[in-house]
Coordinates of C-alpha atoms in Angstrom, one line a residue:
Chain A
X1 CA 0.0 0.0 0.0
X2 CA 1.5 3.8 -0.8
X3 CA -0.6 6.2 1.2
X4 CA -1.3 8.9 -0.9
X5 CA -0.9 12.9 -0.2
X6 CA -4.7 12.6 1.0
X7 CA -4.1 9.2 3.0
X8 CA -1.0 10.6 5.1
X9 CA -3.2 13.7 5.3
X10 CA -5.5 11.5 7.0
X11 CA -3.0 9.7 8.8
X12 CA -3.5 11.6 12.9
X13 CA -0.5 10.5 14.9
X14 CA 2.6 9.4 15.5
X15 CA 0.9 6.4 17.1
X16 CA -2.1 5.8 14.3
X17 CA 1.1 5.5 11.8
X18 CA 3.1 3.0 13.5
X19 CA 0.1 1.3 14.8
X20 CA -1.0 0.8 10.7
X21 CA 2.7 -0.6 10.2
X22 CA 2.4 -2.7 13.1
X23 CA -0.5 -4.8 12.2
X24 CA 0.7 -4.9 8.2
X25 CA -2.0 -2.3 7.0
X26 CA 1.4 -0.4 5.9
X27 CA 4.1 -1.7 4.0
X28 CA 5.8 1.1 1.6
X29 CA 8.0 3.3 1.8
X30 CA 8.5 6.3 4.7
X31 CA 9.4 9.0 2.9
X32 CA 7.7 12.0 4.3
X33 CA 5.7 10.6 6.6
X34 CA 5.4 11.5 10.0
X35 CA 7.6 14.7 9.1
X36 CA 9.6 15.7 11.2
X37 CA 10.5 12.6 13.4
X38 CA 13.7 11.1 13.0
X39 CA 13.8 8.2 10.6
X40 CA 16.2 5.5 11.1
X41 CA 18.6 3.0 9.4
X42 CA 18.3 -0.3 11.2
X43 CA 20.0 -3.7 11.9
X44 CA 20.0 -6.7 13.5
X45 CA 22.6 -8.9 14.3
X46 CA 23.7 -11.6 16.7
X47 CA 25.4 -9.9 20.0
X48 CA 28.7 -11.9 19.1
X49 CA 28.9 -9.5 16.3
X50 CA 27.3 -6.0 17.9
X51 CA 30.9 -4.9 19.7
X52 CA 32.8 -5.6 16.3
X53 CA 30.0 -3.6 14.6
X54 CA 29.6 -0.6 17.5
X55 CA 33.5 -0.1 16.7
X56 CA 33.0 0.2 13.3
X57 CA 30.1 2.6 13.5
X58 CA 31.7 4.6 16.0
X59 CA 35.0 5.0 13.9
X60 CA 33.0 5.9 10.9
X61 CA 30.3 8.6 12.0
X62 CA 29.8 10.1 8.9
X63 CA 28.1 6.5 7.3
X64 CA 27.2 5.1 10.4
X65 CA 25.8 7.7 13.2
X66 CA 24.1 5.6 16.1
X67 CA 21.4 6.8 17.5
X68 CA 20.0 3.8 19.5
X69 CA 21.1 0.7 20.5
X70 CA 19.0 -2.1 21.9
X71 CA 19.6 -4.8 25.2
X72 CA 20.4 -8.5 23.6
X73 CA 17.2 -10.4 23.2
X74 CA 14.9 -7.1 23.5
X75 CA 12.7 -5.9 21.0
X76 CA 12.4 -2.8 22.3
X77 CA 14.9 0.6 21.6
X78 CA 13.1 2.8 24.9
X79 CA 15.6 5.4 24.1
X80 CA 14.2 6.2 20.7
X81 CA 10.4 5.7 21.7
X82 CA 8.4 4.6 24.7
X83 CA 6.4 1.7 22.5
X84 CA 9.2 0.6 19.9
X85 CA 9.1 -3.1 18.8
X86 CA 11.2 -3.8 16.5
X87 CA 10.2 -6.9 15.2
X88 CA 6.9 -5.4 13.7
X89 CA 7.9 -1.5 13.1
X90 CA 9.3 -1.5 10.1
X91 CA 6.8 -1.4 7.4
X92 CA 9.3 -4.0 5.5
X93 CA 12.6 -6.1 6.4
X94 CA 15.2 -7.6 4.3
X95 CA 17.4 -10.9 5.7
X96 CA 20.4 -11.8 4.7
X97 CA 22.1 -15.2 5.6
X98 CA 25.6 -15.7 5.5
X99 CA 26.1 -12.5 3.4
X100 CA 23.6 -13.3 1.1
X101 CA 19.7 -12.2 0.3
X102 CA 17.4 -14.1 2.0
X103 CA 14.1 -12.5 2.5
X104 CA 11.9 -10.1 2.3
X105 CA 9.5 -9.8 5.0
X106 CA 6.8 -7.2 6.5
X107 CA 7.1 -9.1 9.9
X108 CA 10.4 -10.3 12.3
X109 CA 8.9 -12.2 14.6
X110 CA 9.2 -15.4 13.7
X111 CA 13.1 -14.7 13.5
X112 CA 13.5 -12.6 16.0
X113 CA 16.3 -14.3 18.8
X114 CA 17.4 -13.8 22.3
X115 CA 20.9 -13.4 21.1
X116 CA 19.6 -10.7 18.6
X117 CA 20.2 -6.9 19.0
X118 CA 19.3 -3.4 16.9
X119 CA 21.3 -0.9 16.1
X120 CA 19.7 2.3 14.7
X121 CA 21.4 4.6 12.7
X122 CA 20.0 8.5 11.4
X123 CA 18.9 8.6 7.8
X124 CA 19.6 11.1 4.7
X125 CA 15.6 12.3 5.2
X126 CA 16.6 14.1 8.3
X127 CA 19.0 16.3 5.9
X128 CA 16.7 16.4 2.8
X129 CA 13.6 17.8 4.6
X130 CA 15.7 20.6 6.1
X131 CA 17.4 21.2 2.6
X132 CA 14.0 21.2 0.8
X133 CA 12.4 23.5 3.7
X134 CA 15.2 26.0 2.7
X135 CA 14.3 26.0 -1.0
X136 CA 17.1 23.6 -2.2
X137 CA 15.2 21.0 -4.7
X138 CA 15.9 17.2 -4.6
X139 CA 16.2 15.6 -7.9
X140 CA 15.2 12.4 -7.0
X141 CA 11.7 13.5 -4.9
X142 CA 11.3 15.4 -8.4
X143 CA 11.9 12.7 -10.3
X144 CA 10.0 10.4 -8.0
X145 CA 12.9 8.2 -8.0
X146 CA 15.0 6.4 -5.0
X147 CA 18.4 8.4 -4.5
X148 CA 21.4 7.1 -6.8
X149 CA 24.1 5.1 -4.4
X150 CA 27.8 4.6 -5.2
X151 CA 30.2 2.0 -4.6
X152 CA 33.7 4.3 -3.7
X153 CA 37.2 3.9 -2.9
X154 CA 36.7 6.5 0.0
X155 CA 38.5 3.8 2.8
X156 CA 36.5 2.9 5.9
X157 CA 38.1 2.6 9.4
X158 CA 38.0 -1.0 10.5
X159 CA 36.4 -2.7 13.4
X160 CA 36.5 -5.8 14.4
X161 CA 35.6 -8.1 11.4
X162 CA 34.2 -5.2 9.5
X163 CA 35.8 -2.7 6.9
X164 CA 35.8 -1.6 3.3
X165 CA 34.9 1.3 1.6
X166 CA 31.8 4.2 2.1
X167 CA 28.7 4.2 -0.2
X168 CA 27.9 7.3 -0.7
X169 CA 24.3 9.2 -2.1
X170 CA 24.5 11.9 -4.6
X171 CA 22.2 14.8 -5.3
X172 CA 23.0 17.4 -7.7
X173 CA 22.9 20.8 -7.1
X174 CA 23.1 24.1 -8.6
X175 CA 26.6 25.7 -7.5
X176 CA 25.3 28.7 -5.0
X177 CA 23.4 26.3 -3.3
X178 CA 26.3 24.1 -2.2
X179 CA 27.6 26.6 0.5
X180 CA 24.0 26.4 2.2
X181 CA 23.8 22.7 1.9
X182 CA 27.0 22.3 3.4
X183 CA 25.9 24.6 6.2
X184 CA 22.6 23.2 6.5
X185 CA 23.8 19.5 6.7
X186 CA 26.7 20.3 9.6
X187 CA 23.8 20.5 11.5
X188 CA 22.8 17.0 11.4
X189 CA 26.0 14.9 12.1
X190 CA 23.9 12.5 13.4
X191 CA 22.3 12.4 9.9
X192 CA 25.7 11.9 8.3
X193 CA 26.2 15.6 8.8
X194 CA 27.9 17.6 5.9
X195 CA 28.7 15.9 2.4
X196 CA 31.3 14.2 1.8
X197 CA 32.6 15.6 -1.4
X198 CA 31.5 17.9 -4.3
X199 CA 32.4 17.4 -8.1
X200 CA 34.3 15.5 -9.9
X201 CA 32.9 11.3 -9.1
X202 CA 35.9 10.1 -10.8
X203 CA 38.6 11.3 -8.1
X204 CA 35.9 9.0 -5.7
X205 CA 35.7 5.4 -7.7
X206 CA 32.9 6.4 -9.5
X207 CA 33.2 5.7 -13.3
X208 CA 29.5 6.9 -14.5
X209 CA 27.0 8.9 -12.3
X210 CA 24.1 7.5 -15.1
X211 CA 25.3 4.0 -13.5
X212 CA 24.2 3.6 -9.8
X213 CA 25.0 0.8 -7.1
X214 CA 21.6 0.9 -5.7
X215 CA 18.6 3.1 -6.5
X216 CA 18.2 5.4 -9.8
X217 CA 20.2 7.6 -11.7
X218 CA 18.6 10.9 -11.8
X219 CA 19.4 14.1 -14.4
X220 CA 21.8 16.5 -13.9
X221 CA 21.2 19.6 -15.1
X222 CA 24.4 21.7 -16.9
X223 CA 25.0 24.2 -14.3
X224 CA 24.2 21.4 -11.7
X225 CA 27.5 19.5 -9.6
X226 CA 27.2 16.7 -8.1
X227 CA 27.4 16.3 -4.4
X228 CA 27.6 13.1 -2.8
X229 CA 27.0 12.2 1.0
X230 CA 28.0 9.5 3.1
X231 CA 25.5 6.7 2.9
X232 CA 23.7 4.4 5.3
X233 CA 23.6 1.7 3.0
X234 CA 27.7 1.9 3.9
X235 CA 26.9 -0.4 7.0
X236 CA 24.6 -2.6 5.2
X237 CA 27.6 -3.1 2.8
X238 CA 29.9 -4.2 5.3
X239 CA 27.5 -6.7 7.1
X240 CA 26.8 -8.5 3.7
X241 CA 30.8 -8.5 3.0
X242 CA 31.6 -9.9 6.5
X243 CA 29.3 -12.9 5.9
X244 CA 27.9 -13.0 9.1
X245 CA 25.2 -15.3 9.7
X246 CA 22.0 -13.8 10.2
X247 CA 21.5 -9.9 9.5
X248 CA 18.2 -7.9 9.9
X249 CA 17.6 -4.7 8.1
X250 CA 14.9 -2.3 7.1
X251 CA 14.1 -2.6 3.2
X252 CA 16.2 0.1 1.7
X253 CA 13.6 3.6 2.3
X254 CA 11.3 1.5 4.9
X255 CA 12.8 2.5 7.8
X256 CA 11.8 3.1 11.1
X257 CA 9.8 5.7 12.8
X258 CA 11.1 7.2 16.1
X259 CA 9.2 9.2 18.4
X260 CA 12.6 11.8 18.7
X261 CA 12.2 15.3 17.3
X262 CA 14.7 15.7 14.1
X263 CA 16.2 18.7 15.6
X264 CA 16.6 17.0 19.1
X265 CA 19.8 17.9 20.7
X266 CA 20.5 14.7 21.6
X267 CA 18.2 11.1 20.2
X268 CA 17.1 10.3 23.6
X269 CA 13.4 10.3 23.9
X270 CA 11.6 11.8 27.2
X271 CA 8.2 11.7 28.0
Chain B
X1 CA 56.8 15.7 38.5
X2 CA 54.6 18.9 37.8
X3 CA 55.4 20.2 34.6
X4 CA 56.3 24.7 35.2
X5 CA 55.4 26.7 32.8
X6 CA 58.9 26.8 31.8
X7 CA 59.1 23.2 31.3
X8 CA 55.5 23.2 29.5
X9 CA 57.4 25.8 26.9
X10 CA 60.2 23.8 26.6
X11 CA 58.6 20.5 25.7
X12 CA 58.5 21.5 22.0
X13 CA 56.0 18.7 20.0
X14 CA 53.2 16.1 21.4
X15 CA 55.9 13.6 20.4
X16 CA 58.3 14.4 22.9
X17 CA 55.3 15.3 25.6
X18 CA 54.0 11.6 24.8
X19 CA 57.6 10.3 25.1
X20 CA 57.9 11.7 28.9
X21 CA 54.8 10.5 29.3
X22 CA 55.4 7.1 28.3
X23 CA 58.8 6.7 29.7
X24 CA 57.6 7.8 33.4
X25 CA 59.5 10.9 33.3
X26 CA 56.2 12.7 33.7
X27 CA 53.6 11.4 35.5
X28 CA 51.3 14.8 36.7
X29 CA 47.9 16.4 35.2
X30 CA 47.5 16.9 32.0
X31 CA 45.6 20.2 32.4
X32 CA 47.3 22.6 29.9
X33 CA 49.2 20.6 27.8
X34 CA 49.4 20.1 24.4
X35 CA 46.7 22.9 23.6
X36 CA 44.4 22.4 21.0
X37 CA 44.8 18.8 21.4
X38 CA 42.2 16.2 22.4
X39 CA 42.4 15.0 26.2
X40 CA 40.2 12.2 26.6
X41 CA 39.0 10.3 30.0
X42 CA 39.8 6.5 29.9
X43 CA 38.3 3.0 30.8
X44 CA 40.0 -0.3 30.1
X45 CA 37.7 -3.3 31.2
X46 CA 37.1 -6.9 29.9
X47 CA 35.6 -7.0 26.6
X48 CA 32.6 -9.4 28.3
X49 CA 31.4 -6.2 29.9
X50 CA 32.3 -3.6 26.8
X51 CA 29.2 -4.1 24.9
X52 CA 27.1 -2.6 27.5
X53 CA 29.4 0.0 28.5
X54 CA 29.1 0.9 25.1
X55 CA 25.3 1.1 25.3
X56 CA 25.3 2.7 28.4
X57 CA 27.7 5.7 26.9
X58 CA 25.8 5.7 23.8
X59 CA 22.8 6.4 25.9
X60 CA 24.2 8.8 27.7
X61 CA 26.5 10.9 25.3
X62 CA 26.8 14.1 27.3
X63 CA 28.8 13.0 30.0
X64 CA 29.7 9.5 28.1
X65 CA 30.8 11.0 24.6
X66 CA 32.9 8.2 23.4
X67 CA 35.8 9.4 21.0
X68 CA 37.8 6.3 21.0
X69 CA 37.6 2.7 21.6
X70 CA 40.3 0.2 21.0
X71 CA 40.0 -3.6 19.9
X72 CA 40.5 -6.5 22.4
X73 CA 43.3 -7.2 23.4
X74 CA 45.0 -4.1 20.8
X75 CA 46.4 -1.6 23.7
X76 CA 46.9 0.9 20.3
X77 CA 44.5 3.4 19.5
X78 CA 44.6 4.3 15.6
X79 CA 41.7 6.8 15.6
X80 CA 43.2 9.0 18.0
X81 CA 46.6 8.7 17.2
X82 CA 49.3 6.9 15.3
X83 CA 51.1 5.4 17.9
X84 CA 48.9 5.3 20.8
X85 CA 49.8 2.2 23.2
X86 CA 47.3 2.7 26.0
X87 CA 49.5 0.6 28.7
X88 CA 52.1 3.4 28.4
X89 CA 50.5 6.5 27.9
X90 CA 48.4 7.9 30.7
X91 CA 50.7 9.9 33.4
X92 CA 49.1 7.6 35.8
X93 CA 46.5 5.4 36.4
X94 CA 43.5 3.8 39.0
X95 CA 42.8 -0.1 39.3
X96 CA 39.6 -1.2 40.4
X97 CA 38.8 -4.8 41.4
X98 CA 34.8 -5.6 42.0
X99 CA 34.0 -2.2 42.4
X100 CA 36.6 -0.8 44.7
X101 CA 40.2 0.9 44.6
X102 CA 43.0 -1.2 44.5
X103 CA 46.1 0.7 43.5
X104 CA 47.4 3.6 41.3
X105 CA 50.0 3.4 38.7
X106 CA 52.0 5.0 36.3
X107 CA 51.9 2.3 33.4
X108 CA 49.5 -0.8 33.4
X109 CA 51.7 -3.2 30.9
X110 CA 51.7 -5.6 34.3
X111 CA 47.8 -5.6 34.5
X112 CA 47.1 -5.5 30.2
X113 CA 45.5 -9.0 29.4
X114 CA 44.3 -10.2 26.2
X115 CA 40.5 -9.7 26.8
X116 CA 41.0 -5.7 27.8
X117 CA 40.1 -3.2 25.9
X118 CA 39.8 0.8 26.0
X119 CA 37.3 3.2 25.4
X120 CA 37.9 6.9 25.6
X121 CA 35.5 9.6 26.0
X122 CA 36.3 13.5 25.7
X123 CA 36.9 15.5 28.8
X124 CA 36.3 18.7 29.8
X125 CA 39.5 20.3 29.4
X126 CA 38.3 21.2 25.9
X127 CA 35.4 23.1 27.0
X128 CA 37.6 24.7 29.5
X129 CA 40.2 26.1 27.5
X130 CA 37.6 27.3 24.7
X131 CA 35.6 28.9 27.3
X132 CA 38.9 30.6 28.8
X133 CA 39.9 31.8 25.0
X134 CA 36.7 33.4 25.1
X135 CA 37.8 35.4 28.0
X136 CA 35.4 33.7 30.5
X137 CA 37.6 32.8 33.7
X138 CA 37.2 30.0 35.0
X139 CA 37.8 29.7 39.1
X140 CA 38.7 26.4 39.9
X141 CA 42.1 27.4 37.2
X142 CA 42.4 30.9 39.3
X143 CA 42.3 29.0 42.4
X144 CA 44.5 26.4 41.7
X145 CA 42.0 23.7 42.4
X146 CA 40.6 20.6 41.0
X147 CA 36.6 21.3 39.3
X148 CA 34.3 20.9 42.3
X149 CA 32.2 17.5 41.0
X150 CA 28.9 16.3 42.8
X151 CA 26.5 13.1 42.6
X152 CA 23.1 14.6 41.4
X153 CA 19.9 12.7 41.3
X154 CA 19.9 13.2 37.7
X155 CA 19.2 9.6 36.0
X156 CA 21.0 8.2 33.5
X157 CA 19.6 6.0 30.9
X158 CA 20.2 2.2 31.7
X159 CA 22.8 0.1 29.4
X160 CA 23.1 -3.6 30.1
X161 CA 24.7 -4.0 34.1
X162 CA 25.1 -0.3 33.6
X163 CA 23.1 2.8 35.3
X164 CA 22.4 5.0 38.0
X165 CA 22.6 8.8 38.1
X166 CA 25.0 11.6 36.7
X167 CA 27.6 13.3 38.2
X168 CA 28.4 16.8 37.4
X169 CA 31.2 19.4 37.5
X170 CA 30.2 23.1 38.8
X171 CA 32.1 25.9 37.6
X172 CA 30.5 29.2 38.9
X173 CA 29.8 32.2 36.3
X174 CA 28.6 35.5 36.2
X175 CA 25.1 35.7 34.5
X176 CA 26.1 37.9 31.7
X177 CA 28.6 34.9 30.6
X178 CA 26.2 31.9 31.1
X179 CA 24.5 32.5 27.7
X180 CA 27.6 32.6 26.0
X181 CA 29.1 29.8 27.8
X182 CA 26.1 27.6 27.1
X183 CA 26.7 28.2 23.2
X184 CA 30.4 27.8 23.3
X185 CA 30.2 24.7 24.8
X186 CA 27.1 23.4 22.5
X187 CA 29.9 23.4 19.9
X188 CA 31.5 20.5 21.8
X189 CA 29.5 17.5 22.1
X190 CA 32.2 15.1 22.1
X191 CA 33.3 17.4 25.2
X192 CA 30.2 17.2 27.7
X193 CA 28.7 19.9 25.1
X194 CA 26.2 22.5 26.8
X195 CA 25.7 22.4 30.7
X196 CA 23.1 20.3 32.0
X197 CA 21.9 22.8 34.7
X198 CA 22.1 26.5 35.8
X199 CA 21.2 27.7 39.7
X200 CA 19.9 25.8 42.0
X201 CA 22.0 23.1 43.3
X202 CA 19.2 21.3 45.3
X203 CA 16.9 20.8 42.1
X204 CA 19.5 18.5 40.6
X205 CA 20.0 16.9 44.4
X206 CA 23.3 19.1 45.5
X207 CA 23.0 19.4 48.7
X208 CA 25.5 21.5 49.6
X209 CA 28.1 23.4 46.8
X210 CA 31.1 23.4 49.6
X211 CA 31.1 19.7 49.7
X212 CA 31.6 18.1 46.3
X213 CA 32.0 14.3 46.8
X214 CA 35.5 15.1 44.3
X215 CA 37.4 17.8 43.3
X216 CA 38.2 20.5 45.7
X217 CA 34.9 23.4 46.5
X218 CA 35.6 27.7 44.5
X219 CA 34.8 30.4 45.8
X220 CA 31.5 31.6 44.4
X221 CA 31.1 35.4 44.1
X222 CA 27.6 37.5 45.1
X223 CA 27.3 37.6 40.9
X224 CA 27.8 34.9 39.8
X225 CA 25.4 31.7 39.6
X226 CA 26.6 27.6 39.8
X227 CA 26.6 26.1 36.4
X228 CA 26.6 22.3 35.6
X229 CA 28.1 20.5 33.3
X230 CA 27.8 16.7 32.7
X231 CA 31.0 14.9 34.2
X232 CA 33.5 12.3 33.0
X233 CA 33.5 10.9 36.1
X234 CA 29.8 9.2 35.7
X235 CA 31.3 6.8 33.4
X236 CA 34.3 5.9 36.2
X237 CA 31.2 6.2 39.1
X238 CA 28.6 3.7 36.7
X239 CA 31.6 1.5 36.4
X240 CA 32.1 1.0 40.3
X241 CA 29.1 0.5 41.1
X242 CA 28.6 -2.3 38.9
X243 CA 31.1 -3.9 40.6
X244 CA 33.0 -5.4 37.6
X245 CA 36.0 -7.5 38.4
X246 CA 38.6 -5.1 37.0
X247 CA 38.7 -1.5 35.7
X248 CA 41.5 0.5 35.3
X249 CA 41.0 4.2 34.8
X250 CA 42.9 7.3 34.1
X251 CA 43.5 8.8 37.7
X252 CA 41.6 12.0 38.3
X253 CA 43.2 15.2 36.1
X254 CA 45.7 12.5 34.5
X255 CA 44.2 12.0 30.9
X256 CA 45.4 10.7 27.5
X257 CA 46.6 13.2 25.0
X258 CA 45.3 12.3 21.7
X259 CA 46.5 13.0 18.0
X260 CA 43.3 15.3 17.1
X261 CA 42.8 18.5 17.0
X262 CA 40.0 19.7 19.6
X263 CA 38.4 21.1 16.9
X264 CA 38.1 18.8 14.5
X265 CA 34.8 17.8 13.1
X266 CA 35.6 14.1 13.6
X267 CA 37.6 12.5 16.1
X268 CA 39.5 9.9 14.0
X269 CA 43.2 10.5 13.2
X270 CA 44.3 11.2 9.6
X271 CA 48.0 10.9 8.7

């Protein structure tokens, strides 16, 4: 189901929202719903991996900015909502078994674990809504297409058994809006904060912007550059290329709904 | 050894400050040293218990903002510094067995095992000096004292076998400053960022400002008004009090001195 302009209109709460993806009724995609609250990147892993992976997210905060972390064998993440389950929150899942694509499911609970734990990272639609309530277009909402994602050579710090090299989003923008971006995006660092580079894709790995890793290739206008951000799908990457044996994610744009405020000082929710 | 002003002058590169440092040669606070680089507090503990410290500081960033952790068994730190081996380089050191003091040292390569590991967080020393730069004097540096620091009943969000409630440093200012202080500081929030409190010490569960439970009590003039800021020493304090079988800490005022720039946007060492 993709809830039209009229059906999010209709959509009352916070609580009505995740209550629709709880029981199923909502499966797409989150994009600009419940605007405003911070949208999350999420996985699931077996505790045996979560210290290698905290490492790793912690020495790469531009990709990978935590902003919750669960107890092993709870569903619940109480610091980023006081209802949070995460085996039915997301309004889709992807599994991946020994590195490899599994499933795709709506529902977790059938492979949810006590030795099982979430990790919640921020999200590029923390950044975009700012961007786009300052006047700075997005190509790919006007295009009605899913962000283009690059493979790069930009090195990763290691942790643990995880490494590699960043993925990265681009969105192309006209040249005096860079400086405001830039500024604009600081702001979030724990929604991978400023980009990462601006111009040329080649001096980055990338051999043809027209040729994405993940999601669509969008047009780029002539006195457009491109500008490319660190990417969640960075940590995804790495848990596939480790191998491990069971990871959870959200289905790439189905993420999950917190209750914290985007411009929270800190992701900790309070009643 | 305390380190004159002459002697500060005359040790001419982090290299050779690190070098005393490592060889024993100096072994006194860290306040002052190396300006402009990154002082961080320290905790080594078995890895068995690192996964929910790590939750508990990621819950808790302003007075847990982790900057650094090491892998187990690794004593280097490559994020913060090239050369970093954590057995070596604090001035001195605090071992904790099951929750209480045990000794204090100037290296820990005797007490290092295999399943240690380190995780640093930033200190206030960063604030401190930006704060002083900005021409707002801090007492507790014109008296020659050690920050007045007090249990509050302010509670901390749980991690794993971790908890409990924060403890906070007081430095007093005069009103006019506070606003300025407070955004200062929000520029640091891998340093304990803005206060947590101004005024009233009982509301946070102060009893009394001339008994901190560490650091020595300032003078507070008829102007000026207690400000709070969230403490490093709530990690050491959560620590105890779980009663772990063996912590070793930085001892009070004795930090690491890291490879980054305070005012980097990232704290992860680039050559």
């Amino acid at each position: 189901m993709r809830l039209t302009d009229q059906s999010i209109a209709s959509v009352q709460s916070l609580a009505e929202l995740r209550a629709a993806i709880r029981s199923g009724a909502f499966n797409d995609h989150t994009a600009g719903l419940a605007p405003g609250k911070l949208q999350c990147n999420i996985a699931i892993l077996p505790a045996a991996y979560a210290l290698d992976f905290l490492r790793f997210c912690l020495r790469n905060p531009k990709p990978c900015p935590i902003v919750g972390v669960g107890e092993t064998g709870d569903p619940s993440l109480p610091t980023l909502g006081p209802d949070i389950d995460i085996r039915h929150d997301l309004p889709r899942y992807r599994l991946y078994r020994d590195g490899k694509f599994s499933d795709e499911v709506t529902d977790i609970a059938a492979h949810w674990r006590d030795d099982m734990m979430t990790v919640a990272l921020g999200c590029s639609f923390t950044f975009e809504r700012a961007l786009m309530a300052a006047g700075i277009p997005m190509r790919h909402v006007e295009q009605n297409r899913t962000v283009p994602m690059y493979r790069t050579t930009l090195p990763l710090e290691g942790g643990g058994v995880f490494g590699g090299t960043m993925v990265v989003s681009m969105r192309p923008l006209r040249g005096g809006d860079v400086p405001r971006a830039v500024e604009i995006c600081a702001r979030y660092p724990l929604a991978h904060g400023a980009p990462v580079h601006v111009g040329d894709p080649a001096a980055i790995g990338i051999a043809a912007l027209d040729r994405p890793d993940w999601g669509d290739a969008v047009t780029i206008l002539p006195d457009e550059v491109p500008v490319f951000w660190a990417c969640g799908v960075t940590s995804q990457n790495t848990l596939l290329s480790a191998g491990i044996p069971l990871v959870i994610t959200h289905a790439p744009g189905h993420m999950l709904i917190s209750d914290i405020d985007e411009d929270a000082a800190l992701p900790i929710w309070k009643p």
